[in-house]
Coordinates of C-alpha atoms in Angstrom, one line a residue:
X1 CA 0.0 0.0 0.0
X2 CA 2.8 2.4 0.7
X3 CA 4.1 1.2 -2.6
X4 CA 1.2 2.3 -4.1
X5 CA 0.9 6.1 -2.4
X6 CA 4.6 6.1 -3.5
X7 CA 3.9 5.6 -6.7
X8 CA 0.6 7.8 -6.6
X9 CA 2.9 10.7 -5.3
X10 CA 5.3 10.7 -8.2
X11 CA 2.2 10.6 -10.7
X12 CA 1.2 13.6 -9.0
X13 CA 4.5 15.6 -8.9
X14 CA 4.8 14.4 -12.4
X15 CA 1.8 15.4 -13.6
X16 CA 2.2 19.3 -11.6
X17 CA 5.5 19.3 -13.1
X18 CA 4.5 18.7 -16.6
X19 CA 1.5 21.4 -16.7
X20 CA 3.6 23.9 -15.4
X21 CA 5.9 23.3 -17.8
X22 CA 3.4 23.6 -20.6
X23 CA 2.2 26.8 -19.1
X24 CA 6.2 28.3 -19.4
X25 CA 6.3 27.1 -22.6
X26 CA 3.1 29.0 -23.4
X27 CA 3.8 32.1 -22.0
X28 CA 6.5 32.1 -23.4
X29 CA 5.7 31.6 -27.0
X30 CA 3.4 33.5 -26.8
X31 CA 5.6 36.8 -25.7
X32 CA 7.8 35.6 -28.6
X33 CA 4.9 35.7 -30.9
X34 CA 3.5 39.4 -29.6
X35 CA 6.7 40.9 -29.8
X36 CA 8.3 43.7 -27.4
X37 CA 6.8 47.6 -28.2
X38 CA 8.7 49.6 -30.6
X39 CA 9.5 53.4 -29.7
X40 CA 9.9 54.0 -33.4
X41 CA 6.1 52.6 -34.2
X42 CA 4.4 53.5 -30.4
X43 CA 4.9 57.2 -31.3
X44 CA 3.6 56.6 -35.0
X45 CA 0.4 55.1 -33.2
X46 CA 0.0 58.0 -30.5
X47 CA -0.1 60.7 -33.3
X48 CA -2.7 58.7 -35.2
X49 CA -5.5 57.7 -32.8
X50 CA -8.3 58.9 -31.9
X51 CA -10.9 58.0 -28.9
X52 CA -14.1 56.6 -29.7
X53 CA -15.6 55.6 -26.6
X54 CA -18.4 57.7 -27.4
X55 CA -18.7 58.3 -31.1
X56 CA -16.7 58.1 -34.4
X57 CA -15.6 62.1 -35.4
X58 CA -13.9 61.0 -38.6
X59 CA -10.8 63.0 -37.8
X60 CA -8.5 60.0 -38.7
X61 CA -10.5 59.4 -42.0
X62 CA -8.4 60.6 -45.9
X63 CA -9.8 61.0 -49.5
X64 CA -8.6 57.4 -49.7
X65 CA -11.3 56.7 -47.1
X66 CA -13.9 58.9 -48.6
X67 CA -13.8 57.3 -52.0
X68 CA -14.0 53.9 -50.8
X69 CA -16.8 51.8 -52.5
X70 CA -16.9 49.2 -49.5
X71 CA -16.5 49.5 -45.9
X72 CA -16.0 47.0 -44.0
X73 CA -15.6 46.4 -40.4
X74 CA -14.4 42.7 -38.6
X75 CA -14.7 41.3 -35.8
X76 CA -14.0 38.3 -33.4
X77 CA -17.9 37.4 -32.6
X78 CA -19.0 37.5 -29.1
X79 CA -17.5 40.8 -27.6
X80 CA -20.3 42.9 -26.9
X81 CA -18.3 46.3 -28.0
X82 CA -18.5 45.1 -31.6
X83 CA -22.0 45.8 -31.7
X84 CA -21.6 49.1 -30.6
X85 CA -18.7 50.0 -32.9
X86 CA -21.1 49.0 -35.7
X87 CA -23.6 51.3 -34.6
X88 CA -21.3 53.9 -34.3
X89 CA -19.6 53.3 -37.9
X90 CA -22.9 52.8 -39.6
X91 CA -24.4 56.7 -38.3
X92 CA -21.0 57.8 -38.7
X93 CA -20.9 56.8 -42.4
X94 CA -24.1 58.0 -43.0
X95 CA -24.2 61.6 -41.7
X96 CA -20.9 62.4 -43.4
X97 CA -21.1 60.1 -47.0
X98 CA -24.9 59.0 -47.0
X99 CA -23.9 55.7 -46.6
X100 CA -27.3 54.0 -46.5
X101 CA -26.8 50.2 -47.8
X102 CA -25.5 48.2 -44.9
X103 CA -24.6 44.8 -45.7
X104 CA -24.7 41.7 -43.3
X105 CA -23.3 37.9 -43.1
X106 CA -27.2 37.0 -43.3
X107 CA -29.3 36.0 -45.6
X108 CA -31.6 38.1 -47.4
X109 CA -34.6 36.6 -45.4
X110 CA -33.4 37.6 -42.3
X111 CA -32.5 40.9 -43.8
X112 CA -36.2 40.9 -44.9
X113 CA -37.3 41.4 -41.6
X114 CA -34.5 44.2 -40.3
X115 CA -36.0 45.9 -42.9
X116 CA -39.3 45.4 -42.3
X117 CA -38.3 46.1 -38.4
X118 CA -36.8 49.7 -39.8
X119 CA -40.2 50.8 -41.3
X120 CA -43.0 50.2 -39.4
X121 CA -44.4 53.0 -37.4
X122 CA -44.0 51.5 -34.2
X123 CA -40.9 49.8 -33.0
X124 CA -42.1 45.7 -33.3
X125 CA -39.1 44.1 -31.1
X126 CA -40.7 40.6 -32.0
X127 CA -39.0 40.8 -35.5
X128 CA -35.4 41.3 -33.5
X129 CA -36.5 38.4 -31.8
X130 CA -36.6 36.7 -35.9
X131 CA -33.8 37.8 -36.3
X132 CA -31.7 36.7 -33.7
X133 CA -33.3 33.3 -33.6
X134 CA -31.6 33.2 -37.4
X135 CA -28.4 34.6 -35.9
X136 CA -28.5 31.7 -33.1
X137 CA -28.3 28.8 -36.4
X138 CA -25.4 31.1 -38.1
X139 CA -23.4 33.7 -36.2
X140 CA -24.5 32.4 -32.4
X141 CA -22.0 34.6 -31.2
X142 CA -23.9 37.4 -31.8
X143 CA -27.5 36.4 -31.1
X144 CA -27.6 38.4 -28.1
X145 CA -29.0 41.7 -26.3
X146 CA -26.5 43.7 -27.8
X147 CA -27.7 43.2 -31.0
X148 CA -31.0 44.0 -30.1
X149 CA -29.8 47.1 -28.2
X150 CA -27.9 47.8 -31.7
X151 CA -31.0 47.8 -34.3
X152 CA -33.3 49.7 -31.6
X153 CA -30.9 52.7 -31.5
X154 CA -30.6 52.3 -35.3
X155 CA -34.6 52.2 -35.7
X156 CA -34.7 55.7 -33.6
X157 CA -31.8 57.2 -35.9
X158 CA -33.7 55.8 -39.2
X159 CA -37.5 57.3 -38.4
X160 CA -37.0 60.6 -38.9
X161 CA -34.8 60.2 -41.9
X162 CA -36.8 61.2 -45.4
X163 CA -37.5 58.2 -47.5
X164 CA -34.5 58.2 -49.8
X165 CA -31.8 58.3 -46.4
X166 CA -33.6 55.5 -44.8
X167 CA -31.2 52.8 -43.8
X168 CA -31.6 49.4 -46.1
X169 CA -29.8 45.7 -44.8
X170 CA -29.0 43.5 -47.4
X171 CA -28.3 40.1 -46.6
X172 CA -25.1 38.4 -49.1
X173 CA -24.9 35.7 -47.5
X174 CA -26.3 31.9 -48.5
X175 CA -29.5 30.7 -47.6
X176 CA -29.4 28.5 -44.7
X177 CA -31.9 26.2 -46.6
X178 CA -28.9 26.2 -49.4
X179 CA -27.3 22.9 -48.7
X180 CA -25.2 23.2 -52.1
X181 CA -20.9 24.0 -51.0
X182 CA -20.0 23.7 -54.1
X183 CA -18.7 27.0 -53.6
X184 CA -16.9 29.0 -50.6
X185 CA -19.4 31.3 -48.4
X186 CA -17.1 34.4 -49.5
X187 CA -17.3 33.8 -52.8
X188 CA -21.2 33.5 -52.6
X189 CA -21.3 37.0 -50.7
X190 CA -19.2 38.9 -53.4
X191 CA -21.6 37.5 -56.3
X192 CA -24.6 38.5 -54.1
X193 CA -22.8 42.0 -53.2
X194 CA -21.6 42.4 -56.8
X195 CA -25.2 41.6 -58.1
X196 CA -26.5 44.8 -56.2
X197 CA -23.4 46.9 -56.7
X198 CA -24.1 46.7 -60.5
X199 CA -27.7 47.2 -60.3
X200 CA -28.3 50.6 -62.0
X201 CA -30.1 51.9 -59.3
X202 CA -27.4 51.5 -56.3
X203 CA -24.3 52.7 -59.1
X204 CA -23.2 55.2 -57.0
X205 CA -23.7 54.1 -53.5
X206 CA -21.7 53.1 -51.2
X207 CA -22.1 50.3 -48.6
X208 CA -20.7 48.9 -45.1
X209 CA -21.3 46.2 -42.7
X210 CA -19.8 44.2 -40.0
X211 CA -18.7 40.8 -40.9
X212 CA -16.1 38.2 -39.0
X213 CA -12.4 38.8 -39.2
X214 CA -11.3 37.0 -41.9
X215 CA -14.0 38.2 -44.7
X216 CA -12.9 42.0 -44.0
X217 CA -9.0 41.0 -44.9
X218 CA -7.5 41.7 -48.2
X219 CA -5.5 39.0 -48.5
X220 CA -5.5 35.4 -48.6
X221 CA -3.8 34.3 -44.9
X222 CA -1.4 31.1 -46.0
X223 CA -3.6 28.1 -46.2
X224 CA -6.9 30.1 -46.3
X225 CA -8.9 30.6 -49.3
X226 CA -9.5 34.5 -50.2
X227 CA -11.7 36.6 -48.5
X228 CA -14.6 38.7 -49.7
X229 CA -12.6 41.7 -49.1
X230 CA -9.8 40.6 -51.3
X231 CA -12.7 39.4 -53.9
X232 CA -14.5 42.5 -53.8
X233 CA -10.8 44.6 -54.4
X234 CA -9.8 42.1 -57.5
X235 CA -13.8 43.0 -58.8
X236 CA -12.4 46.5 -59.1
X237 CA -13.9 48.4 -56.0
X238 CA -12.0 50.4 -53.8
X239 CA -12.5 48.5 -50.0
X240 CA -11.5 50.0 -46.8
X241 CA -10.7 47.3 -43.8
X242 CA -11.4 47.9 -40.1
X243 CA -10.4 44.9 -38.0
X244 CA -11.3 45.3 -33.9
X245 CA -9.0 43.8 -31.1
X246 CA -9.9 43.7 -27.8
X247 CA -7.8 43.8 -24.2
X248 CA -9.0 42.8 -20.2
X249 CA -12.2 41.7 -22.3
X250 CA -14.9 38.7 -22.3
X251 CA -16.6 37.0 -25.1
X252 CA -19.5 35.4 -25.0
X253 CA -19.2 31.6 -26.4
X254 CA -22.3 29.7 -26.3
X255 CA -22.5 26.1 -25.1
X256 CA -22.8 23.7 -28.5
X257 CA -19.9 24.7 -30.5
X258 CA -17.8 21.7 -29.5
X259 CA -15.7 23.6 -26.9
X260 CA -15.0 23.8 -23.5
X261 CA -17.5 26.4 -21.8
X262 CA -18.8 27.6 -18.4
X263 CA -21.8 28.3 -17.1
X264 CA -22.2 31.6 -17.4
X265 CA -20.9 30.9 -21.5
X266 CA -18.6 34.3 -21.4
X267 CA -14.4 33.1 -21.1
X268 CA -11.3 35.9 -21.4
X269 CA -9.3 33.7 -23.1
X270 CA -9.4 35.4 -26.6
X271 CA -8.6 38.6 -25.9
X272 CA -5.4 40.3 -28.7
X273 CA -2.7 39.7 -26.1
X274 CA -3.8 35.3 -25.4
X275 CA -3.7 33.3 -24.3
X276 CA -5.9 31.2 -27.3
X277 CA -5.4 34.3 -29.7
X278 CA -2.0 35.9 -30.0
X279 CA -1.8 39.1 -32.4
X280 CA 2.4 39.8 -33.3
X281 CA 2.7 43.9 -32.4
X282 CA -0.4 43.6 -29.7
X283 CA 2.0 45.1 -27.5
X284 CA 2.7 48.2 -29.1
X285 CA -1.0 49.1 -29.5
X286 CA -1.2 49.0 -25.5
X287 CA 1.9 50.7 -25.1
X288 CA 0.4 53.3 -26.8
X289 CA -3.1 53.3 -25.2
X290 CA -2.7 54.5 -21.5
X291 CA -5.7 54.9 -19.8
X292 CA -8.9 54.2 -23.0
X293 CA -12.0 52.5 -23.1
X294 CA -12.3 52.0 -27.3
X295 CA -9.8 53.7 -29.7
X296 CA -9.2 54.2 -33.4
X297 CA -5.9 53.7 -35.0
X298 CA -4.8 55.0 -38.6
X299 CA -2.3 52.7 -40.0
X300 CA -1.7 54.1 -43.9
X301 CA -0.2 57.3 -43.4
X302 CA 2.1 57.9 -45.8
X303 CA 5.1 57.6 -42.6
X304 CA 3.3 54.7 -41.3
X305 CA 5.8 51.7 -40.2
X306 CA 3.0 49.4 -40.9
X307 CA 3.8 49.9 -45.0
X308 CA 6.7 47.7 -44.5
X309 CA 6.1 45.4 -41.7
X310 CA 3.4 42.7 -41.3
X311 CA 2.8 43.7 -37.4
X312 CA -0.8 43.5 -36.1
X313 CA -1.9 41.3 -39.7
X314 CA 0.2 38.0 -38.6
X315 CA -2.4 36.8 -35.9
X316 CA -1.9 32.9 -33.8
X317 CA -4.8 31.2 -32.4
X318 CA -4.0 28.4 -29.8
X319 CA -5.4 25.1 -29.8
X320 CA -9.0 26.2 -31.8
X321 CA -8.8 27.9 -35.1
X322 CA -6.8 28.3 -37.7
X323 CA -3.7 30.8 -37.8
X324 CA -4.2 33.9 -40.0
X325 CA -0.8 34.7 -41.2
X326 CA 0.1 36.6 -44.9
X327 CA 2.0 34.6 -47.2
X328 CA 5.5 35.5 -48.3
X329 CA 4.0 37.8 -51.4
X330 CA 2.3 40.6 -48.9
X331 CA 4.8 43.0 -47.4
X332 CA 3.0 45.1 -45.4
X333 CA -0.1 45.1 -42.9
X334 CA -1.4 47.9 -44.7
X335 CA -2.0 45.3 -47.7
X336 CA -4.8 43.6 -46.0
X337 CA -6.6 46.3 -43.8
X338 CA -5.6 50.1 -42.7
X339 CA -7.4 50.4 -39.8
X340 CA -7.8 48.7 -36.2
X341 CA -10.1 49.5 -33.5
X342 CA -8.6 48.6 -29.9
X343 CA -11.0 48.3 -27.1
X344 CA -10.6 47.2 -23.4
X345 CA -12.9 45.8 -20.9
X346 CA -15.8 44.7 -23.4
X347 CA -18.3 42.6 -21.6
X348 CA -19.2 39.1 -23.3
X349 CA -22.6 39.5 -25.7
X350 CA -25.3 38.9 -23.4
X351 CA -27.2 35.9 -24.3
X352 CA -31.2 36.6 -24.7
X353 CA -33.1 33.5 -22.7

């Protein structure tokens, strides 16, 4: 029996041993991965920000910006700031360019009833309730009060507007009763954009929407097959890329997806700076963010150091996902977006029960 406890004792020590070990080894790649902060690029970044905790002035914004055909903002589903940052770029876009075509990673069903939400008289939160029960079967990570919170606001910006200004959703993506894969979901949202971007009657308008990470990025990450960003761009329209990263923050991950979740479905564990996802150059977006909530960075300025690195686009995810790293023909972050949103302490999406 002492044999035994003996043995039982070493299995133990062992077993302590080796998970510390794997945690060293973690941290430590993982501080490999994010880098050290670069005076050189820190002062670049604190002489093109701007804070948006409360709404998007446009003061970072250049005629390359302004005669953009697409905007497009991405996001790591389930942080509940994203949905706020939407609201914000959407108004933002459409007081100052008329942006009034916003385009989601729904179908055009679901978009039905946004836009039947957006007109009636009185504000019917049952057809949010539609919506999000579609959200739940594709994007889960968003089917939450946040996104309710989101269209609200945006119904009492959109009733007042005249006729012609009134906010329209279009919905590129497949059908969920579209079983066919014979083709990739990005390449099915540019033919869907592209059908209503040559339409005579949207010519000259301009459109944004949220949409996950990868379809903002305009280029292909190795292994990866190419994004509707970098579709739209080789169609000949002139895209701006917003990507968000988020710091000290939660996301909400529903139970279901095939990973491990607690109670309460909101974890911290994919948050720019790891310990899951890893972005290389995190560190000198907090080194130059003392003291914010939600922030705006510029990185295309003609002196920017991010036209000949690939820091902030070379991104690591840890034991789920796939890594989203350039191949060796793009030089320079700017390549694939020119913008990044940095917030801290987002709550997790709220799920509605």
């Amino acid at each position: 029996m002492r044999k035994a406890f003996k043995i039982l004792g070493y299995l133990l020590i062992f077993l302590i041993s080796a998970v510390a070990a794997f945690a060293l080894y973690m941290n430590f790649s993982n501080a490999s991965f994010r880098g050290d902060s670069e005076k050189a690029t820190v002062t670049y970044l604190r002489e093109n920000v701007a804070d948006v905790s409360q709404e998007i002035d446009g003061s970072l914004f250049d005629s390359t910006f302004f005669s953009s055909d697409i905007f497009l903002l991405g996001e790591i589903h389930g942080f509940a700031e994203n949905q706020s940052l939407d609201r914000k770029m959407l108004t933002y876009l459409h007081k100052n360019l008329g942006v009034r075509n916003y385009i989601s990673e729904i179908d055009s069903n679901a978009a039905g009833l946004l836009n039947r939400f957006l007109r009636k008289p009185t504000k019917d939160l049952s057809l949010l309730q539609d919506v999000v029960g579609h959200l739940k079967q594709v994007i889960p990570q968003q089917a939450g009060q946040e996104y309710v919170e989101k269209w609200s606001a945006l119904y009492d910006y959109n009733q007042p507007l005249a006729d012609s200004l009134k906010i329209t959703v279009w919905g590129i993506d497949r059908a969920l009763a579209d079983t066919s894969r014979s083709i990739s979901r990005d390449s099915v949202m540019r033919n869907n954009l592209l059908a209503i971007t040559t339409d005579p009657a949207y010519k000259n308008e301009k459109f944004y929407g949220l949409f996950g990470f990868f379809h903002v990025l305009q280029t292909a990450p190795k292994g990866h097959t190419r994004p509707l960003a970098q579709r739209l761009l080789n169609s000949g329209l002139q895209v701006t890329s917003i990507v968000s990263y988020m710091l000290e923050s939660n996301m909400y991950l529903p139970k279901g997806l095939g990973m491990p979740t607690p109670d309460n479905e909101s974890v911290d564990l994919m948050n720019a700076d790891g310990p899951i996802m890893v972005v290389d150059g995190i560190s000198d977006l907090q080194e130059a963010s003392d003291n914010f909530s939600t922030l705006l960075f510029k990185l295309n300025a003609p002196n920017s150091p991010y036209r000949s690195s690939l820091k902030l686009s070379r991104v690591k995810f840890n034991f789920f996902g796939e890594d989203m790293i350039p191949d060796t023909t793009i030089e320079s972050t700017v390549q694939s977006f020119q913008y990044v949103f940095l917030s801290k302490g987002s709550p997790a999406v709220r799920p509605l029960r």
